PDB file of C-alpha atoms and ligand atoms in Angstrom:
ATOM      1  CA  UNK A   1       0.000   0.000   0.000  1.00 39.00           C
ATOM      2  CA  UNK A   2       1.367   3.364  -0.978  1.00 47.00           C
ATOM      3  CA  UNK A   3       1.572   6.062   1.657  1.00 67.00           C
ATOM      4  CA  UNK A   4      -0.796   8.859   0.650  1.00 84.00           C
ATOM      5  CA  UNK A   5       0.508  12.396   1.162  1.00 89.00           C
ATOM      6  CA  UNK A   6      -1.528  14.262   3.786  1.00 93.00           C
ATOM      7  CA  UNK A   7      -2.844  17.688   2.843  1.00 96.00           C
ATOM      8  CA  UNK A   8      -4.233  20.105   5.413  1.00 97.00           C
ATOM      9  CA  UNK A   9      -6.793  22.461   3.867  1.00 97.00           C
ATOM     10  CA  UNK A  10      -7.280  25.642   5.889  1.00 97.00           C
ATOM     11  CA  UNK A  11     -10.318  27.300   4.356  1.00 96.00           C
ATOM     12  CA  UNK A  12     -13.372  28.957   5.925  1.00 95.00           C
ATOM     13  CA  UNK A  13     -15.641  28.417   2.919  1.00 94.00           C
ATOM     14  CA  UNK A  14     -17.013  24.848   3.127  1.00 95.00           C
ATOM     15  CA  UNK A  15     -17.922  24.654  -0.579  1.00 94.00           C
ATOM     16  CA  UNK A  16     -14.349  25.449  -1.658  1.00 93.00           C
ATOM     17  CA  UNK A  17     -12.822  23.179   0.985  1.00 95.00           C
ATOM     18  CA  UNK A  18     -15.099  20.331  -0.104  1.00 95.00           C
ATOM     19  CA  UNK A  19     -14.248  20.810  -3.777  1.00 94.00           C
ATOM     20  CA  UNK A  20     -10.536  20.737  -3.019  1.00 96.00           C
ATOM     21  CA  UNK A  21     -10.852  17.751  -0.665  1.00 96.00           C
ATOM     22  CA  UNK A  22     -12.830  15.677  -3.179  1.00 96.00           C
ATOM     23  CA  UNK A  23     -10.265  16.327  -5.891  1.00 95.00           C
ATOM     24  CA  UNK A  24      -7.305  15.598  -3.662  1.00 95.00           C
ATOM     25  CA  UNK A  25      -8.845  12.359  -2.424  1.00 94.00           C
ATOM     26  CA  UNK A  26      -9.613  11.321  -5.985  1.00 93.00           C
ATOM     27  CA  UNK A  27      -5.946  11.801  -6.896  1.00 91.00           C
ATOM     28  CA  UNK A  28      -4.436   9.780  -4.074  1.00 90.00           C
ATOM     29  CA  UNK A  29      -4.004  12.414  -1.382  1.00 93.00           C
ATOM     30  CA  UNK A  30      -5.304  12.305   2.178  1.00 94.00           C
ATOM     31  CA  UNK A  31      -6.977  15.659   2.853  1.00 96.00           C
ATOM     32  CA  UNK A  32      -8.050  17.037   6.222  1.00 96.00           C
ATOM     33  CA  UNK A  33     -10.005  20.232   6.618  1.00 97.00           C
ATOM     34  CA  UNK A  34      -9.691  23.028   9.174  1.00 96.00           C
ATOM     35  CA  UNK A  35     -12.326  25.762   9.072  1.00 95.00           C
ATOM     36  CA  UNK A  36     -10.325  28.356  11.011  1.00 94.00           C
ATOM     37  CA  UNK A  37      -6.899  29.104  12.439  1.00 93.00           C
ATOM     38  CA  UNK A  38      -7.560  27.483  15.831  1.00 93.00           C
ATOM     39  CA  UNK A  39      -8.675  24.220  14.225  1.00 94.00           C
ATOM     40  CA  UNK A  40      -5.708  24.346  11.867  1.00 95.00           C
ATOM     41  CA  UNK A  41      -3.300  24.785  14.768  1.00 94.00           C
ATOM     42  CA  UNK A  42      -4.898  21.852  16.608  1.00 93.00           C
ATOM     43  CA  UNK A  43      -4.524  19.680  13.485  1.00 93.00           C
ATOM     44  CA  UNK A  44      -0.856  20.614  13.173  1.00 91.00           C
ATOM     45  CA  UNK A  45      -0.230  19.927  16.843  1.00 89.00           C
ATOM     46  CA  UNK A  46      -1.675  16.447  16.382  1.00 87.00           C
ATOM     47  CA  UNK A  47       0.030  15.416  13.152  1.00 86.00           C
ATOM     48  CA  UNK A  48       2.128  17.136  10.500  1.00 88.00           C
ATOM     49  CA  UNK A  49       0.710  17.054   6.960  1.00 93.00           C
ATOM     50  CA  UNK A  50       2.930  16.806   3.874  1.00 90.00           C
ATOM     51  CA  UNK A  51       1.584  20.084   2.545  1.00 94.00           C
ATOM     52  CA  UNK A  52      -0.726  22.881   3.727  1.00 96.00           C
ATOM     53  CA  UNK A  53      -3.221  24.703   1.512  1.00 96.00           C
ATOM     54  CA  UNK A  54      -3.812  27.955   3.321  1.00 95.00           C
ATOM     55  CA  UNK A  55      -6.559  30.449   2.573  1.00 93.00           C
ATOM     56  CA  UNK A  56      -5.462  34.054   2.950  1.00 89.00           C
ATOM     57  CA  UNK A  57      -8.744  35.504   4.183  1.00 88.00           C
ATOM     58  CA  UNK A  58      -9.783  33.661   7.321  1.00 90.00           C
ATOM     59  CA  UNK A  59     -11.923  34.868  10.194  1.00 88.00           C
ATOM     60  CA  UNK A  60      -9.702  35.864  13.108  1.00 86.00           C
ATOM     61  CA  UNK A  61      -6.050  35.193  12.398  1.00 89.00           C
ATOM     62  CA  UNK A  62      -5.287  35.617   8.672  1.00 89.00           C
ATOM     63  CA  UNK A  63      -3.571  33.015   6.521  1.00 91.00           C
ATOM     64  CA  UNK A  64      -0.596  35.338   6.271  1.00 90.00           C
ATOM     65  CA  UNK A  65      -0.189  35.440  10.062  1.00 91.00           C
ATOM     66  CA  UNK A  66      -0.492  31.659  10.244  1.00 94.00           C
ATOM     67  CA  UNK A  67       2.123  31.167   7.525  1.00 93.00           C
ATOM     68  CA  UNK A  68       4.542  33.431   9.406  1.00 92.00           C
ATOM     69  CA  UNK A  69       3.945  31.603  12.669  1.00 94.00           C
ATOM     70  CA  UNK A  70       4.344  28.121  11.190  1.00 94.00           C
ATOM     71  CA  UNK A  71       7.512  29.154   9.372  1.00 89.00           C
ATOM     72  CA  UNK A  72       9.104  30.437  12.571  1.00 89.00           C
ATOM     73  CA  UNK A  73       8.262  27.257  14.497  1.00 88.00           C
ATOM     74  CA  UNK A  74      10.977  24.578  14.189  1.00 82.00           C
ATOM     75  CA  UNK A  75       8.395  21.813  14.215  1.00 85.00           C
ATOM     76  CA  UNK A  76       6.322  23.172  11.313  1.00 88.00           C
ATOM     77  CA  UNK A  77       8.799  25.222   9.350  1.00 83.00           C
ATOM     78  CA  UNK A  78       9.610  22.567   6.753  1.00 81.00           C
ATOM     79  CA  UNK A  79       5.989  21.836   5.806  1.00 89.00           C
ATOM     80  CA  UNK A  80       5.288  23.337   2.375  1.00 90.00           C
ATOM     81  CA  UNK A  81       2.578  25.992   2.322  1.00 92.00           C
ATOM     82  CA  UNK A  82       0.538  26.986  -0.713  1.00 92.00           C
ATOM     83  CA  UNK A  83      -1.474  30.159  -0.171  1.00 90.00           C
ATOM     84  CA  UNK A  84      -4.961  30.362  -1.674  1.00 90.00           C
ATOM     85  CA  UNK A  85      -6.319  33.798  -2.219  1.00 84.00           C
ATOM     86  CA  UNK A  86      -8.734  35.944  -4.159  1.00 77.00           C
ATOM     87  CA  UNK A  87      -6.176  38.723  -4.081  1.00 63.00           C
ATOM     88  CA  UNK A  88      -4.216  38.359  -7.250  1.00 61.00           C
ATOM     89  CA  UNK A  89      -2.085  41.457  -7.350  1.00 62.00           C
ATOM     90  CA  UNK A  90       1.667  41.534  -7.263  1.00 64.00           C
ATOM     91  CA  UNK A  91       1.985  43.177  -3.850  1.00 65.00           C
ATOM     92  CA  UNK A  92      -0.017  40.441  -2.113  1.00 71.00           C
ATOM     93  CA  UNK A  93       1.868  37.731  -3.917  1.00 69.00           C
ATOM     94  CA  UNK A  94       5.093  39.186  -2.556  1.00 72.00           C
ATOM     95  CA  UNK A  95       3.631  39.456   0.959  1.00 76.00           C
ATOM     96  CA  UNK A  96       2.564  35.802   0.808  1.00 73.00           C
ATOM     97  CA  UNK A  97       5.964  34.599  -0.325  1.00 75.00           C
ATOM     98  CA  UNK A  98       7.682  36.845   2.226  1.00 76.00           C
ATOM     99  CA  UNK A  99       5.604  35.227   4.948  1.00 78.00           C
ATOM    100  CA  UNK A 100       7.150  31.921   3.945  1.00 79.00           C
ATOM    101  CA  UNK A 101       4.602  30.450   1.537  1.00 84.00           C
ATOM    102  CA  UNK A 102       6.182  28.106  -1.022  1.00 82.00           C
ATOM    103  CA  UNK A 103       3.661  28.903  -3.694  1.00 83.00           C
ATOM    104  CA  UNK A 104       0.587  30.932  -4.314  1.00 83.00           C
ATOM    105  CA  UNK A 105      -2.645  30.285  -6.194  1.00 87.00           C
ATOM    106  CA  UNK A 106      -5.185  32.982  -6.995  1.00 85.00           C
ATOM    107  CA  UNK A 107      -8.878  32.119  -6.758  1.00 84.00           C
ATOM    108  CA  UNK A 108     -10.649  31.083  -8.856  1.00 84.00           C
ATOM    109  CA  UNK A 109      -8.248  28.282  -9.782  1.00 87.00           C
ATOM    110  CA  UNK A 110      -8.696  25.056 -11.696  1.00 89.00           C
ATOM    111  CA  UNK A 111      -8.371  21.862  -9.668  1.00 88.00           C
ATOM    112  CA  UNK A 112      -5.880  20.691 -12.286  1.00 88.00           C
ATOM    113  CA  UNK A 113      -3.658  23.651 -11.522  1.00 88.00           C
ATOM    114  CA  UNK A 114      -4.037  23.094  -7.782  1.00 91.00           C
ATOM    115  CA  UNK A 115      -2.998  19.435  -8.078  1.00 90.00           C
ATOM    116  CA  UNK A 116      -0.010  20.387 -10.226  1.00 87.00           C
ATOM    117  CA  UNK A 117       1.123  22.939  -7.631  1.00 87.00           C
ATOM    118  CA  UNK A 118       0.701  20.477  -4.765  1.00 90.00           C
ATOM    119  CA  UNK A 119       2.759  17.857  -6.605  1.00 85.00           C
ATOM    120  CA  UNK A 120       5.393  20.450  -7.447  1.00 80.00           C
ATOM    121  CA  UNK A 121       5.953  21.552  -3.835  1.00 82.00           C
ATOM    122  CA  UNK A 122       6.069  17.917  -2.715  1.00 81.00           C
ATOM    123  CA  UNK A 123       8.701  17.203  -5.362  1.00 72.00           C
ATOM    124  CA  UNK A 124      10.789  20.168  -4.289  1.00 70.00           C
ATOM    125  CA  UNK A 125      10.562  19.485  -0.581  1.00 66.00           C
ATOM    126  CA  UNK A 126      10.612  15.712  -0.555  1.00 57.00           C
ATOM    127  CA  UNK A 127      12.183  14.168  -3.632  1.00 53.00           C
ATOM    128  CA  UNK A 128      11.641  10.727  -2.041  1.00 50.00           C
ATOM    129  CA  UNK A 129       7.894  11.024  -2.457  1.00 49.00           C
ATOM    130  CA  UNK A 130       7.909  12.154  -6.050  1.00 50.00           C
ATOM    131  CA  UNK A 131       8.916   8.854  -7.616  1.00 58.00           C
ATOM    132  CA  UNK A 132      11.910   7.586  -9.504  1.00 75.00           C
ATOM    133  CA  UNK A 133      14.102   4.508  -9.383  1.00 85.00           C
ATOM    134  CA  UNK A 134      17.108   4.212  -7.143  1.00 87.00           C
ATOM    135  CA  UNK A 135      19.477   1.259  -7.375  1.00 89.00           C
ATOM    136  CA  UNK A 136      22.347   0.280  -5.125  1.00 90.00           C
ATOM    137  CA  UNK A 137      24.159  -2.853  -6.164  1.00 88.00           C
ATOM    138  CA  UNK A 138      21.502  -5.414  -7.047  1.00 91.00           C
ATOM    139  CA  UNK A 139      18.935  -3.724  -4.811  1.00 94.00           C
ATOM    140  CA  UNK A 140      16.459  -1.531  -6.630  1.00 94.00           C
ATOM    141  CA  UNK A 141      13.518   0.577  -5.464  1.00 93.00           C
ATOM    142  CA  UNK A 142      10.916   2.201  -7.688  1.00 89.00           C
ATOM    143  CA  UNK A 143       8.929   4.864  -5.859  1.00 84.00           C
ATOM    144  CA  UNK A 144       6.442   5.286  -8.706  1.00 78.00           C
ATOM    145  CA  UNK A 145       5.337   1.642  -8.780  1.00 82.00           C
ATOM    146  CA  UNK A 146       6.167   0.975  -5.125  1.00 85.00           C
ATOM    147  CA  UNK A 147       8.368  -1.970  -6.026  1.00 91.00           C
ATOM    148  CA  UNK A 148      11.525  -3.238  -4.427  1.00 95.00           C
ATOM    149  CA  UNK A 149      13.649  -5.938  -5.968  1.00 95.00           C
ATOM    150  CA  UNK A 150      16.930  -7.662  -5.292  1.00 95.00           C
ATOM    151  CA  UNK A 151      18.671  -9.526  -8.113  1.00 93.00           C
ATOM    152  CA  UNK A 152      15.468  -8.931 -10.085  1.00 90.00           C
ATOM    153  CA  UNK A 153      13.432 -10.815  -7.443  1.00 94.00           C
ATOM    154  CA  UNK A 154      10.497  -8.811  -6.169  1.00 95.00           C
ATOM    155  CA  UNK A 155      10.451  -8.237  -2.387  1.00 96.00           C
ATOM    156  CA  UNK A 156       7.431  -7.525  -0.235  1.00 94.00           C
ATOM    157  CA  UNK A 157       7.708  -4.587   2.198  1.00 93.00           C
ATOM    158  CA  UNK A 158       5.262  -2.885   4.543  1.00 89.00           C
ATOM    159  CA  UNK A 159       4.636   0.863   4.014  1.00 86.00           C
ATOM    160  CA  UNK A 160       6.939   2.031   6.826  1.00 88.00           C
ATOM    161  CA  UNK A 161       9.718  -0.347   5.778  1.00 93.00           C
ATOM    162  CA  UNK A 162       9.361   0.931   2.233  1.00 92.00           C
ATOM    163  CA  UNK A 163       9.708   4.561   3.318  1.00 91.00           C
ATOM    164  CA  UNK A 164      12.648   3.697   5.531  1.00 94.00           C
ATOM    165  CA  UNK A 165      14.433   1.831   2.747  1.00 96.00           C
ATOM    166  CA  UNK A 166      13.684   4.660   0.325  1.00 92.00           C
ATOM    167  CA  UNK A 167      15.286   7.180   2.637  1.00 91.00           C
ATOM    168  CA  UNK A 168      18.311   4.998   3.354  1.00 94.00           C
ATOM    169  CA  UNK A 169      18.831   4.316  -0.360  1.00 92.00           C
ATOM    170  CA  UNK A 170      18.474   7.967  -1.292  1.00 87.00           C
ATOM    171  CA  UNK A 171      21.035   8.815   1.374  1.00 87.00           C
ATOM    172  CA  UNK A 172      23.253   5.777   1.200  1.00 86.00           C
ATOM    173  CA  UNK A 173      26.705   5.388   2.743  1.00 87.00           C
ATOM    174  CA  UNK A 174      25.842   7.918   5.426  1.00 87.00           C
ATOM    175  CA  UNK A 175      25.103   7.148   9.044  1.00 91.00           C
ATOM    176  CA  UNK A 176      21.682   8.277  10.272  1.00 91.00           C
ATOM    177  CA  UNK A 177      20.788   8.509  13.935  1.00 90.00           C
ATOM    178  CA  UNK A 178      17.457   7.141  15.136  1.00 90.00           C
ATOM    179  CA  UNK A 179      16.235  10.649  15.770  1.00 84.00           C
ATOM    180  CA  UNK A 180      17.180  11.745  12.243  1.00 84.00           C
ATOM    181  CA  UNK A 181      15.366   8.757  10.780  1.00 89.00           C
ATOM    182  CA  UNK A 182      12.259   9.564  12.813  1.00 84.00           C
ATOM    183  CA  UNK A 183      12.330  13.110  11.482  1.00 78.00           C
ATOM    184  CA  UNK A 184      12.938  12.126   7.884  1.00 81.00           C
ATOM    185  CA  UNK A 185      10.921   8.935   7.561  1.00 84.00           C
ATOM    186  CA  UNK A 186       8.104   9.352  10.071  1.00 79.00           C
ATOM    187  CA  UNK A 187       8.022  13.118   9.454  1.00 69.00           C
ATOM    188  CA  UNK A 188       7.316  13.900  13.039  1.00 58.00           C
ATOM    189  CA  UNK A 189       8.506  12.152  16.125  1.00 53.00           C
ATOM    190  CA  UNK A 190       6.544  13.836  18.863  1.00 56.00           C
ATOM    191  CA  UNK A 191       4.692  10.660  19.798  1.00 66.00           C
ATOM    192  CA  UNK A 192       7.129   8.027  18.592  1.00 72.00           C
ATOM    193  CA  UNK A 193       9.887   6.393  20.592  1.00 80.00           C
ATOM    194  CA  UNK A 194      13.337   5.935  19.093  1.00 83.00           C
ATOM    195  CA  UNK A 195      13.066   2.216  19.758  1.00 86.00           C
ATOM    196  CA  UNK A 196      10.401   2.131  17.031  1.00 87.00           C
ATOM    197  CA  UNK A 197      13.174   2.707  14.502  1.00 91.00           C
ATOM    198  CA  UNK A 198      14.948  -0.461  15.641  1.00 94.00           C
ATOM    199  CA  UNK A 199      11.756  -2.461  15.270  1.00 93.00           C
ATOM    200  CA  UNK A 200      11.261  -1.286  11.691  1.00 94.00           C
ATOM    201  CA  UNK A 201      14.911  -1.753  10.762  1.00 96.00           C
ATOM    202  CA  UNK A 202      14.648  -5.343  11.983  1.00 96.00           C
ATOM    203  CA  UNK A 203      11.514  -5.891   9.907  1.00 95.00           C
ATOM    204  CA  UNK A 204      13.139  -4.259   6.914  1.00 97.00           C
ATOM    205  CA  UNK A 205      16.196  -6.521   7.139  1.00 97.00           C
ATOM    206  CA  UNK A 206      13.951  -9.559   7.337  1.00 96.00           C
ATOM    207  CA  UNK A 207      11.942  -8.432   4.326  1.00 96.00           C
ATOM    208  CA  UNK A 208      15.126  -7.802   2.330  1.00 96.00           C
ATOM    209  CA  UNK A 209      16.476 -11.297   2.912  1.00 95.00           C
ATOM    210  CA  UNK A 210      20.086 -11.528   1.712  1.00 93.00           C
ATOM    211  CA  UNK A 211      20.137  -7.801   0.934  1.00 95.00           C
ATOM    212  CA  UNK A 212      19.334  -7.112   4.594  1.00 96.00           C
ATOM    213  CA  UNK A 213      23.046  -7.121   5.391  1.00 94.00           C
ATOM    214  CA  UNK A 214      23.380  -3.901   3.346  1.00 95.00           C
ATOM    215  CA  UNK A 215      21.851  -2.125   6.321  1.00 96.00           C
ATOM    216  CA  UNK A 216      24.560  -1.776   8.922  1.00 95.00           C
ATOM    217  CA  UNK A 217      24.140  -0.947  12.567  1.00 95.00           C
ATOM    218  CA  UNK A 218      26.724   1.658  13.511  1.00 91.00           C
ATOM    219  CA  UNK A 219      27.251   1.242  17.224  1.00 89.00           C
ATOM    220  CA  UNK A 220      26.260   4.276  19.233  1.00 87.00           C
ATOM    221  CA  UNK A 221      25.437   6.218  16.064  1.00 90.00           C
ATOM    222  CA  UNK A 222      22.588   4.701  14.102  1.00 93.00           C
ATOM    223  CA  UNK A 223      22.126   2.988  10.755  1.00 96.00           C
ATOM    224  CA  UNK A 224      23.687   3.101   7.340  1.00 94.00           C
ATOM    225  CA  UNK A 225      22.836   1.490   4.033  1.00 95.00           C
ATOM    226  CA  UNK A 226      25.987   0.628   2.186  1.00 92.00           C
ATOM    227  CA  UNK A 227      26.793  -1.015  -1.126  1.00 86.00           C
ATOM    228  CA  UNK A 228      30.016  -2.350   0.422  1.00 81.00           C
ATOM    229  CA  UNK A 229      28.065  -4.845   2.499  1.00 73.00           C
ATOM    230  CA  UNK A 230      26.071  -6.062  -0.498  1.00 69.00           C
ATOM    231  CA  UNK A 231      25.976  -9.836  -0.804  1.00 71.00           C
ATOM    232  CA  UNK A 232      27.525 -11.318  -3.919  1.00 63.00           C
ATOM    233  CA  UNK A 233      25.183 -11.877  -6.841  1.00 57.00           C
ATOM    234  CA  UNK A 234      24.107 -15.475  -7.278  1.00 54.00           C
ATOM    235  CA  UNK A 235      26.191 -17.456  -9.723  1.00 47.00           C
ATOM    236  CA  UNK A 236      24.984 -17.474 -13.323  1.00 41.00           C
ATOM    237  CA  UNK A 237      24.900 -21.270 -13.219  1.00 39.00           C
ATOM    238  CA  UNK A 238      21.860 -21.055 -10.926  1.00 42.00           C
ATOM    239  CA  UNK A 239      19.712 -19.560 -13.673  1.00 40.00           C
TER     240      UNK A 239
HETATM  241 CA1   CA B 301     -11.716  32.765   3.000  1.00 73.77          CA
END
């Protein structure tokens, strides 16, 4: 099962929020809706989305204020923000981007354009989620089709193990601490213990079979995926 990117929609007009949510859901995203700034903050405190669609004109605290606040908070500052607004002029666009928005869409917008912008910010911020094949030795991972293979044999991985492997392969040969892995793979480690990483690394090694030895435990430091520990390819005579 592919992990669906979470999108937080902060929009006080239910009809617009609903339209956006339906389209996102239809295209493989997991939308949540917050009708005002307080609800949006509560959502963010609970779980970090992969991207935020933020309406400029909200009752109470404006979208601009929220964007500034989330950008200055270490926990939320890396979450991409796309501002939605009826104000299309240059000055407001600049204000939105100054506040830390990654992109900006003027209402009315086509849902096609919205989806393209959402995918674009996800690609820029998290290349791991955007697809593409990465191969290290005989181990290969295709993010677009969600397939992992070793020596051309397909392997079966759970969603967390897949994400973990994807991150380790995209950042191979480097040592990652448990806390770094929680940040990068789980996205948010407020409610997750570091021991959880060990559990998933163990499962990942099991799922990888012979290729499991490519994931090294670096004592006192964390984990590393390395091509140097790759098992030898099976002899041609076996084919
Ligand atoms: Ca509004």
